[in-house]
Amino acid sequence: MGAVRQQAPAQVVQLSDYAQHVEFSDIRAIRDSCRASAGWLVHLLAALNAAAWDSPLSLRVIGAHTQRIADTDRVTFTRAPLRNLLKTAAQEIPWLRCHHLDVEIGDNNVSAQHIVDEIDDDTADPEAAYRAGRRMVPRLIPLHRAGETVTVSQFVTGGLYVLSGGLGGVGVEVARHLLVNYNAKVLIFGRSYPDEVALKELLACSVDVRYAIADVTDGRQVRECIEQAEQHWATTVVGVVHLASHYTEQSLSRCSVDELLAAMEPKICGAWQLHEVLKDRPGVPLLLFSSATGYFGGVMQGPYAAANAALDAFADHLHTEAVQIGATSECRSIGWSVWYETGISQGMALTGQAPLRGYQMMTPQDALMSLSVVAADSSPVVLVGLDPDGRTTRRYMAGPPRPTRTVVARINEPDAVDQIARVLAPIRLLDRYST
């Protein structure tokens, strides 16, 4: 690193994810792919941190099949966390600029030219993609207009629902909602023994609650506890809600690859196992509880945010695979902002930072109402609870391009203000995209 430091490189370009789409047959392959895709970044940041690096550095990562642009784009969902980690790294490290570029596998000369163009133009976009020669950047659009009447999903009255992730704060709220409002039968499973207080609260709502100890990343355990619940209630599952997660706060510079994988496994490996079980139960909805950090990244939340990015990409992957055979995916990934004082967000309201960034504080009642709206929509990935004018969110919102430069003049003679304004008015600064 000392020799590299003396040369002070300004650009690093990484292309290991520029590869063909990959299908997975087991969670070991998923783990290995996640490690290969994102592990190098953890090692690079650790090395730079150990060298006390503070010179400006631009890190550009080139990949293929990392995100869904069109319905036919196949997504290797294990490559999505890296895009998210780059956003987090740029937020945590002031001298680091990160960019991700998704290009199509095909003519290498064309792909190389796209990469060179990105380096030469030095755009501020944290991510972009090329499709058929067109450069595109992601933007968010509202799912529904303000005041619009929408159709909401009605959960099945008396149906059997499965919740992964144990009795965390959000899981308890979802379970209570299903028990009280839909007279549902609810199987909850997690890796550890249940919180007795939370379980008693749910049993006070209904006797139709079962808790099982099972690891969501173990397909045999998941299948067995679901089959036992179906036998107990003499009915089949009508819906699955995946809430399992592993949350710690740590900077990426001090994060290990094993710590990164520990956050990702319950999310993405658990989602894969649940989907495998549901292959025997076609038409059963699979709702993945993700986070808005999966889209935006998050300071001190890098592994957790990356895990949610994988979850979103998995929903996109299933959507594309269904389109390929003329079917419809029943999987939805829901990226929540903040459930007010619930689950991992307890205490967050005291800082006031989340609303400033554009993450609205949602009461459990508001969130559960939104859950019904999102479950009825066909979009594979939806973000819920965002303020489009937040410091973090507004740069990603769709709309007319905002100028990044303005003509400015300093005038010492007040009487000449009107005359100077008329001279400056016709002047317009354009970038290479005429914006």
Short mmCIF file of C-alpha atoms in Angstrom, two decimals:
data_model
loop_
_atom_site.label_atom_id
_atom_site.label_comp_id
_atom_site.label_asym_id
_atom_site.label_seq_id
_atom_site.Cartn_x
_atom_site.Cartn_y
_atom_site.Cartn_z
CA MET A 1 0.00 0.00 0.00
CA GLY A 2 2.95 2.32 0.67
CA ALA A 3 4.08 2.16 -2.96
CA VAL A 4 0.53 2.77 -4.14
CA ARG A 5 0.25 5.72 -1.78
CA GLN A 6 3.30 7.39 -3.32
CA GLN A 7 1.70 7.23 -6.76
CA ALA A 8 -1.61 8.60 -5.39
CA PRO A 9 -3.99 6.98 -7.91
CA ALA A 10 -7.08 9.02 -8.64
CA GLN A 11 -9.16 6.22 -10.18
CA VAL A 12 -9.79 2.57 -9.35
CA VAL A 13 -11.88 0.51 -11.80
CA GLN A 14 -13.14 -2.93 -10.77
CA LEU A 15 -14.82 -5.35 -13.21
CA SER A 16 -15.22 -8.70 -11.45
CA ASP A 17 -19.04 -8.48 -11.59
CA TYR A 18 -18.99 -7.97 -15.35
CA ALA A 19 -20.04 -11.55 -16.03
CA GLN A 20 -22.88 -13.69 -17.29
CA HIS A 21 -26.06 -14.17 -15.26
CA VAL A 22 -25.85 -16.88 -12.59
CA GLU A 23 -28.58 -19.22 -11.36
CA PHE A 24 -28.27 -20.76 -7.89
CA SER A 25 -29.11 -24.25 -6.67
CA ASP A 26 -28.38 -23.89 -2.94
CA ILE A 27 -27.57 -21.31 -0.28
CA ARG A 28 -23.88 -22.26 -0.20
CA ALA A 29 -23.56 -21.01 -3.75
CA ILE A 30 -25.45 -17.85 -2.77
CA ARG A 31 -23.10 -17.22 0.16
CA ASP A 32 -20.02 -17.80 -2.01
CA SER A 33 -21.33 -15.45 -4.69
CA CYS A 34 -22.08 -12.71 -2.13
CA ARG A 35 -18.57 -13.09 -0.73
CA ALA A 36 -16.96 -12.93 -4.17
CA SER A 37 -19.00 -9.92 -5.29
CA ALA A 38 -18.64 -7.71 -2.20
CA GLY A 39 -15.79 -9.12 -0.12
CA TRP A 40 -13.04 -7.36 -2.05
CA LEU A 41 -14.56 -3.96 -1.21
CA VAL A 42 -14.44 -4.73 2.52
CA HIS A 43 -10.76 -5.66 2.20
CA LEU A 44 -9.97 -2.56 0.11
CA LEU A 45 -11.60 -0.18 2.60
CA ALA A 46 -9.82 -1.89 5.50
CA ALA A 47 -6.48 -1.51 3.73
CA LEU A 48 -7.10 2.15 2.95
CA ASN A 49 -8.13 2.75 6.54
CA ALA A 50 -4.98 1.01 7.84
CA ALA A 51 -2.85 3.19 5.56
CA ALA A 52 -4.59 6.34 6.86
CA TRP A 53 -5.49 7.18 3.26
CA ASP A 54 -7.02 10.64 2.79
CA SER A 55 -6.34 11.56 -0.85
CA PRO A 56 -9.32 11.95 -3.21
CA LEU A 57 -10.14 8.64 -4.82
CA SER A 58 -12.79 7.63 -7.35
CA LEU A 59 -13.90 4.00 -7.25
CA ARG A 60 -15.80 2.75 -10.28
CA VAL A 61 -17.35 -0.71 -10.29
CA ILE A 62 -18.52 -2.26 -13.53
CA GLY A 63 -21.07 -5.06 -13.49
CA ALA A 64 -23.66 -6.90 -15.55
CA HIS A 65 -27.02 -8.34 -14.55
CA THR A 66 -26.88 -6.32 -11.32
CA GLN A 67 -30.28 -4.65 -11.63
CA ARG A 68 -33.54 -4.82 -13.56
CA ILE A 69 -33.98 -2.03 -16.08
CA ALA A 70 -36.51 -3.79 -18.32
CA ASP A 71 -38.82 -6.67 -17.48
CA THR A 72 -36.61 -9.00 -19.48
CA ASP A 73 -33.38 -8.12 -17.64
CA ARG A 74 -32.18 -11.13 -15.70
CA VAL A 75 -30.82 -10.23 -12.26
CA THR A 76 -28.02 -12.00 -10.41
CA PHE A 77 -29.27 -10.85 -7.03
CA THR A 78 -26.00 -11.56 -5.19
CA ARG A 79 -24.37 -8.69 -7.10
CA ALA A 80 -26.86 -6.08 -5.90
CA PRO A 81 -25.37 -5.60 -2.39
CA LEU A 82 -22.19 -4.17 -3.89
CA ARG A 83 -24.11 -1.29 -5.51
CA ASN A 84 -25.54 -0.48 -2.12
CA LEU A 85 -22.22 -0.79 -0.28
CA LEU A 86 -20.70 1.76 -2.66
CA LYS A 87 -23.39 4.27 -1.67
CA THR A 88 -22.73 3.66 2.01
CA ALA A 89 -18.96 3.92 1.57
CA ALA A 90 -19.30 7.28 -0.19
CA GLN A 91 -21.47 8.55 2.68
CA GLU A 92 -19.04 7.39 5.35
CA ILE A 93 -15.70 8.34 3.77
CA PRO A 94 -15.34 12.01 2.74
CA TRP A 95 -12.48 11.54 0.27
CA LEU A 96 -14.08 8.61 -1.56
CA ARG A 97 -16.36 8.90 -4.60
CA CYS A 98 -18.10 5.73 -5.71
CA HIS A 99 -19.87 4.92 -8.96
CA HIS A 100 -21.53 1.76 -10.22
CA LEU A 101 -22.13 1.07 -13.90
CA ASP A 102 -24.26 -1.79 -15.24
CA VAL A 103 -23.57 -2.68 -18.86
CA GLU A 104 -24.85 -5.44 -21.09
CA ILE A 105 -22.76 -8.48 -21.92
CA GLY A 106 -21.99 -8.37 -25.62
CA ASP A 107 -19.60 -6.34 -27.72
CA ASN A 108 -16.57 -5.74 -25.49
CA ASN A 109 -15.49 -2.72 -27.54
CA VAL A 110 -18.85 -1.05 -26.96
CA SER A 111 -18.75 -1.83 -23.25
CA ALA A 112 -15.21 -0.51 -22.98
CA GLN A 113 -16.26 2.73 -24.65
CA HIS A 114 -19.12 3.17 -22.17
CA ILE A 115 -16.67 2.72 -19.31
CA VAL A 116 -14.21 5.22 -20.78
CA ASP A 117 -17.03 7.72 -21.34
CA GLU A 118 -18.04 7.45 -17.68
CA ILE A 119 -14.47 8.07 -16.54
CA ASP A 120 -13.91 10.98 -18.92
CA ASP A 121 -17.20 12.72 -18.14
CA ASP A 122 -16.78 12.20 -14.37
CA THR A 123 -20.50 12.45 -13.69
CA ALA A 124 -21.87 12.79 -10.16
CA ASP A 125 -24.38 9.95 -10.59
CA PRO A 126 -23.68 7.20 -8.04
CA GLU A 127 -25.02 4.61 -10.47
CA ALA A 128 -25.97 4.30 -14.12
CA ALA A 129 -26.73 1.64 -16.69
CA TYR A 130 -26.43 1.28 -20.45
CA ARG A 131 -29.06 -0.51 -22.50
CA ALA A 132 -28.93 -0.54 -26.32
CA GLY A 133 -26.50 2.38 -26.25
CA ARG A 134 -28.66 4.54 -24.00
CA ARG A 135 -27.36 5.79 -20.66
CA MET A 136 -29.91 5.63 -17.86
CA VAL A 137 -29.91 6.51 -14.18
CA PRO A 138 -32.43 5.24 -11.59
CA ARG A 139 -35.19 7.55 -10.43
CA LEU A 140 -38.12 7.06 -8.06
CA ILE A 141 -41.73 7.75 -9.02
CA PRO A 142 -44.78 7.79 -6.73
CA LEU A 143 -46.79 4.59 -6.77
CA HIS A 144 -50.01 6.57 -6.30
CA ARG A 145 -50.90 10.25 -6.59
CA ALA A 146 -52.00 12.22 -3.55
CA GLY A 147 -55.74 11.85 -3.04
CA GLU A 148 -55.99 8.90 -5.42
CA THR A 149 -58.39 6.08 -4.56
CA VAL A 150 -56.48 2.81 -4.46
CA THR A 151 -57.29 -0.88 -4.24
CA VAL A 152 -55.99 -2.58 -1.13
CA SER A 153 -55.23 -6.24 -0.59
CA GLN A 154 -57.60 -8.07 1.70
CA PHE A 155 -55.79 -10.76 3.63
CA VAL A 156 -57.63 -14.07 3.77
CA THR A 157 -60.00 -14.22 6.73
CA GLY A 158 -59.21 -17.30 8.78
CA GLY A 159 -56.19 -18.09 6.60
CA LEU A 160 -52.86 -19.50 7.75
CA TYR A 161 -49.98 -17.02 7.61
CA VAL A 162 -46.31 -17.72 8.26
CA LEU A 163 -44.00 -15.08 9.73
CA SER A 164 -40.23 -15.58 9.82
CA GLY A 165 -37.91 -13.69 12.14
CA GLY A 166 -39.30 -14.43 15.60
CA LEU A 167 -41.10 -12.00 17.86
CA GLY A 168 -39.38 -8.72 17.03
CA GLY A 169 -41.29 -5.47 17.33
CA VAL A 170 -42.49 -5.33 13.72
CA GLY A 171 -43.29 -9.05 13.68
CA VAL A 172 -45.52 -8.70 16.74
CA GLU A 173 -47.40 -5.82 15.11
CA VAL A 174 -47.96 -7.77 11.88
CA ALA A 175 -49.07 -10.87 13.76
CA ARG A 176 -51.48 -8.87 15.93
CA HIS A 177 -52.91 -7.20 12.81
CA LEU A 178 -53.61 -10.58 11.18
CA LEU A 179 -55.08 -12.10 14.33
CA VAL A 180 -57.36 -9.21 15.28
CA ASN A 181 -58.51 -7.99 11.87
CA TYR A 182 -58.59 -11.23 9.87
CA ASN A 183 -59.07 -13.93 12.52
CA ALA A 184 -56.00 -15.53 10.98
CA LYS A 185 -54.00 -18.51 12.09
CA VAL A 186 -50.38 -17.43 12.55
CA LEU A 187 -47.21 -19.49 12.63
CA ILE A 188 -44.18 -17.53 13.82
CA PHE A 189 -40.72 -19.05 13.73
CA GLY A 190 -37.27 -17.86 14.71
CA ARG A 191 -33.84 -19.16 15.64
CA SER A 192 -34.19 -18.55 19.39
CA TYR A 193 -36.72 -19.13 22.12
CA PRO A 194 -39.63 -16.67 21.99
CA ASP A 195 -40.07 -13.55 24.06
CA GLU A 196 -42.62 -14.86 26.57
CA VAL A 197 -44.20 -11.42 27.14
CA ALA A 198 -44.72 -10.82 23.42
CA LEU A 199 -46.08 -14.34 22.91
CA LYS A 200 -48.57 -13.91 25.77
CA GLU A 201 -49.75 -10.64 24.21
CA LEU A 202 -50.53 -12.44 20.96
CA LEU A 203 -52.20 -15.38 22.70
CA ALA A 204 -54.44 -12.88 24.46
CA CYS A 205 -55.61 -11.81 20.99
CA SER A 206 -56.21 -15.36 19.74
CA VAL A 207 -55.36 -18.96 20.57
CA ASP A 208 -54.50 -19.54 16.90
CA VAL A 209 -50.82 -18.68 17.35
CA ARG A 210 -47.94 -21.13 17.17
CA TYR A 211 -44.25 -20.47 17.68
CA ALA A 212 -41.57 -22.79 16.29
CA ILE A 213 -37.80 -22.73 16.66
CA ALA A 214 -36.33 -22.93 13.17
CA ASP A 215 -33.50 -21.29 11.24
CA VAL A 216 -34.88 -19.59 8.15
CA THR A 217 -31.67 -20.42 6.26
CA ASP A 218 -32.23 -24.16 6.86
CA GLY A 219 -34.65 -25.41 4.22
CA ARG A 220 -35.45 -28.66 6.03
CA GLN A 221 -36.37 -26.85 9.27
CA VAL A 222 -38.50 -24.30 7.43
CA ARG A 223 -40.38 -26.96 5.49
CA GLU A 224 -41.01 -29.08 8.57
CA CYS A 225 -42.41 -26.29 10.75
CA ILE A 226 -44.72 -25.11 7.93
CA GLU A 227 -45.97 -28.64 7.24
CA GLN A 228 -46.59 -29.21 10.97
CA ALA A 229 -48.62 -25.99 11.15
CA GLU A 230 -50.67 -27.02 8.12
CA GLN A 231 -51.39 -30.38 9.74
CA HIS A 232 -52.27 -28.76 13.08
CA TRP A 233 -54.82 -26.41 11.55
CA ALA A 234 -55.86 -28.75 8.72
CA THR A 235 -55.34 -26.03 6.12
CA THR A 236 -52.66 -24.78 3.75
CA VAL A 237 -50.59 -21.62 3.93
CA VAL A 238 -52.11 -18.57 2.23
CA GLY A 239 -49.27 -16.09 2.77
CA VAL A 240 -45.69 -15.75 4.03
CA VAL A 241 -44.08 -12.64 5.52
CA HIS A 242 -40.28 -12.70 5.73
CA LEU A 243 -39.03 -10.45 8.54
CA ALA A 244 -35.81 -12.19 9.61
CA SER A 245 -32.78 -9.92 9.87
CA HIS A 246 -29.49 -9.33 11.63
CA TYR A 247 -28.76 -5.72 12.57
CA THR A 248 -25.58 -4.14 13.90
CA GLU A 249 -24.15 -0.64 13.56
CA GLN A 250 -20.61 -0.47 12.24
CA SER A 251 -18.60 1.49 9.71
CA LEU A 252 -17.59 -0.33 6.55
CA SER A 253 -13.92 0.50 7.17
CA ARG A 254 -14.02 -1.66 10.30
CA CYS A 255 -16.35 -4.35 9.00
CA SER A 256 -15.18 -7.88 8.19
CA VAL A 257 -16.46 -10.04 5.36
CA ASP A 258 -17.91 -12.49 7.89
CA GLU A 259 -19.83 -9.66 9.57
CA LEU A 260 -21.17 -8.59 6.19
CA LEU A 261 -22.34 -12.13 5.41
CA ALA A 262 -23.89 -12.48 8.89
CA ALA A 263 -26.21 -9.60 8.01
CA MET A 264 -27.00 -10.90 4.55
CA GLU A 265 -27.68 -14.57 5.24
CA PRO A 266 -30.98 -14.36 7.16
CA LYS A 267 -32.31 -11.91 4.59
CA ILE A 268 -31.35 -13.34 1.22
CA CYS A 269 -30.72 -17.00 2.09
CA GLY A 270 -33.92 -17.01 4.13
CA ALA A 271 -35.90 -15.52 1.25
CA TRP A 272 -34.48 -18.14 -1.12
CA GLN A 273 -35.43 -21.00 1.22
CA LEU A 274 -38.96 -19.68 1.69
CA HIS A 275 -39.36 -19.38 -2.07
CA GLU A 276 -38.16 -22.97 -2.49
CA VAL A 277 -40.81 -24.18 -0.01
CA LEU A 278 -43.51 -22.17 -1.76
CA LYS A 279 -42.76 -23.80 -5.11
CA ASP A 280 -45.00 -26.61 -3.83
CA ARG A 281 -47.71 -24.03 -3.05
CA PRO A 282 -48.16 -21.96 -6.22
CA GLY A 283 -49.94 -18.65 -5.94
CA VAL A 284 -49.01 -18.06 -2.28
CA PRO A 285 -47.78 -14.46 -1.77
CA LEU A 286 -44.28 -13.95 -0.36
CA LEU A 287 -43.83 -10.51 1.24
CA LEU A 288 -40.23 -9.56 1.97
CA PHE A 289 -39.75 -6.88 4.62
CA SER A 290 -36.86 -4.78 3.38
CA SER A 291 -35.64 -1.27 4.22
CA ALA A 292 -35.26 1.99 2.33
CA THR A 293 -31.57 1.75 3.20
CA GLY A 294 -31.46 -1.05 0.64
CA TYR A 295 -31.87 1.64 -1.99
CA PHE A 296 -30.05 4.61 -0.45
CA GLY A 297 -27.36 2.96 1.68
CA GLY A 298 -26.90 4.06 5.27
CA VAL A 299 -24.11 5.44 7.42
CA MET A 300 -23.07 2.86 10.06
CA GLN A 301 -25.67 0.49 8.57
CA GLY A 302 -23.67 -0.88 5.63
CA PRO A 303 -24.15 -4.66 6.10
CA TYR A 304 -27.84 -4.28 6.98
CA ALA A 305 -28.47 -1.98 4.01
CA ALA A 306 -26.62 -4.32 1.65
CA ALA A 307 -28.70 -7.26 2.87
CA ASN A 308 -31.87 -5.38 2.04
CA ALA A 309 -30.50 -4.52 -1.41
CA ALA A 310 -30.11 -8.26 -1.99
CA LEU A 311 -33.70 -8.79 -0.89
CA ASP A 312 -34.98 -6.21 -3.37
CA ALA A 313 -32.90 -7.72 -6.16
CA PHE A 314 -34.27 -11.17 -5.33
CA ALA A 315 -37.81 -9.87 -5.84
CA ASP A 316 -36.71 -8.37 -9.17
CA HIS A 317 -35.10 -11.69 -10.09
CA LEU A 318 -38.33 -13.62 -9.43
CA HIS A 319 -40.31 -11.02 -11.40
CA THR A 320 -38.09 -11.43 -14.46
CA GLU A 321 -38.10 -15.23 -14.21
CA ALA A 322 -41.91 -15.19 -14.13
CA VAL A 323 -42.08 -12.86 -17.13
CA GLN A 324 -39.83 -15.25 -19.07
CA ILE A 325 -42.53 -17.96 -18.88
CA GLY A 326 -45.55 -15.66 -19.16
CA ALA A 327 -46.43 -15.88 -15.47
CA THR A 328 -46.74 -13.41 -12.59
CA SER A 329 -44.48 -13.37 -9.54
CA GLU A 330 -46.20 -13.41 -6.15
CA CYS A 331 -43.12 -11.96 -4.42
CA ARG A 332 -42.99 -8.33 -3.23
CA SER A 333 -40.11 -6.59 -1.48
CA ILE A 334 -41.22 -3.67 0.70
CA GLY A 335 -38.56 -1.12 1.62
CA TRP A 336 -39.83 0.57 4.78
CA SER A 337 -38.66 3.95 6.01
CA VAL A 338 -39.06 3.83 9.81
CA TRP A 339 -41.64 2.08 11.96
CA TYR A 340 -41.91 4.62 14.76
CA GLU A 341 -40.30 3.33 17.96
CA THR A 342 -40.73 -0.26 16.77
CA GLY A 343 -38.07 -2.90 16.30
CA ILE A 344 -34.63 -1.59 15.37
CA SER A 345 -35.94 1.98 15.13
CA GLN A 346 -36.47 2.30 18.88
CA GLY A 347 -34.73 5.49 19.99
CA MET A 348 -34.22 6.74 16.43
CA ALA A 349 -36.91 9.39 16.82
CA LEU A 350 -34.80 11.15 19.41
CA THR A 351 -32.10 12.04 16.89
CA GLY A 352 -34.42 13.68 14.38
CA GLN A 353 -32.09 12.61 11.56
CA ALA A 354 -34.37 10.14 9.81
CA PRO A 355 -37.09 12.70 8.87
CA LEU A 356 -34.44 15.13 7.64
CA ARG A 357 -33.04 12.47 5.33
CA GLY A 358 -36.52 11.79 3.96
CA TYR A 359 -37.52 8.78 6.06
CA GLN A 360 -40.94 9.48 7.49
CA MET A 361 -41.76 8.11 10.92
CA MET A 362 -44.64 5.70 10.34
CA THR A 363 -46.86 4.59 13.19
CA PRO A 364 -47.56 0.84 13.14
CA GLN A 365 -51.14 1.66 12.11
CA ASP A 366 -49.96 3.71 9.12
CA ALA A 367 -47.43 1.05 8.13
CA LEU A 368 -49.98 -1.76 8.27
CA MET A 369 -52.38 0.26 6.14
CA SER A 370 -49.58 0.76 3.62
CA LEU A 371 -48.86 -2.97 3.73
CA SER A 372 -52.32 -3.68 2.32
CA VAL A 373 -51.78 -1.14 -0.47
CA VAL A 374 -48.36 -2.49 -1.45
CA ALA A 375 -49.50 -6.13 -1.33
CA ALA A 376 -52.15 -5.31 -3.94
CA ASP A 377 -49.68 -3.71 -6.35
CA SER A 378 -47.86 -5.60 -9.08
CA SER A 379 -44.51 -3.82 -8.60
CA PRO A 380 -41.88 -6.26 -7.30
CA VAL A 381 -40.11 -3.59 -5.23
CA VAL A 382 -41.76 -0.64 -3.48
CA LEU A 383 -40.35 1.91 -1.03
CA VAL A 384 -42.80 3.03 1.66
CA GLY A 385 -42.77 6.10 3.88
CA LEU A 386 -40.46 8.43 1.95
CA ASP A 387 -40.53 12.21 1.92
CA PRO A 388 -39.52 13.23 -1.63
CA ASP A 389 -38.00 16.47 -0.32
CA GLY A 390 -35.64 14.84 2.17
CA ARG A 391 -31.91 15.48 2.02
CA THR A 392 -31.20 11.92 0.91
CA THR A 393 -34.32 11.15 -1.13
CA ARG A 394 -34.76 14.23 -3.29
CA ARG A 395 -31.77 13.61 -5.57
CA TYR A 396 -33.31 10.26 -6.58
CA MET A 397 -36.81 11.52 -7.41
CA ALA A 398 -38.00 11.56 -11.01
CA GLY A 399 -38.79 14.95 -12.51
CA PRO A 400 -37.33 17.75 -14.64
CA PRO A 401 -33.54 17.96 -14.32
CA ARG A 402 -32.35 20.54 -11.83
CA PRO A 403 -29.39 22.71 -12.88
CA THR A 404 -26.24 22.04 -10.93
CA ARG A 405 -24.64 25.33 -11.96
CA THR A 406 -25.97 28.87 -12.04
CA VAL A 407 -24.60 32.01 -13.67
CA VAL A 408 -23.59 34.39 -10.88
CA ALA A 409 -22.37 37.98 -11.11
CA ARG A 410 -21.12 40.34 -8.44
CA ILE A 411 -22.29 43.91 -9.04
CA ASN A 412 -20.81 46.95 -7.35
CA GLU A 413 -23.24 49.43 -8.90
CA PRO A 414 -26.84 48.81 -7.71
CA ASP A 415 -28.25 50.88 -10.56
CA ALA A 416 -26.87 48.38 -13.08
CA VAL A 417 -28.67 45.33 -11.61
CA ASP A 418 -31.54 45.33 -14.12
CA GLN A 419 -29.23 45.78 -17.08
CA ILE A 420 -26.92 42.95 -15.97
CA ALA A 421 -29.91 40.66 -15.29
CA ARG A 422 -31.09 41.13 -18.89
CA VAL A 423 -27.63 40.18 -20.16
CA LEU A 424 -27.42 37.04 -18.03
CA ALA A 425 -30.99 35.82 -18.58
CA PRO A 426 -30.45 34.17 -22.03
CA ILE A 427 -27.31 32.36 -20.88
CA ARG A 428 -27.80 28.65 -20.21
CA LEU A 429 -25.12 26.19 -19.09
CA LEU A 430 -25.47 22.71 -20.58
CA ASP A 431 -23.78 19.46 -19.71
CA ARG A 432 -23.23 16.58 -22.15
CA TYR A 433 -26.87 15.52 -21.69
CA SER A 434 -28.17 19.03 -22.51
CA THR A 435 -29.53 19.54 -18.99
#
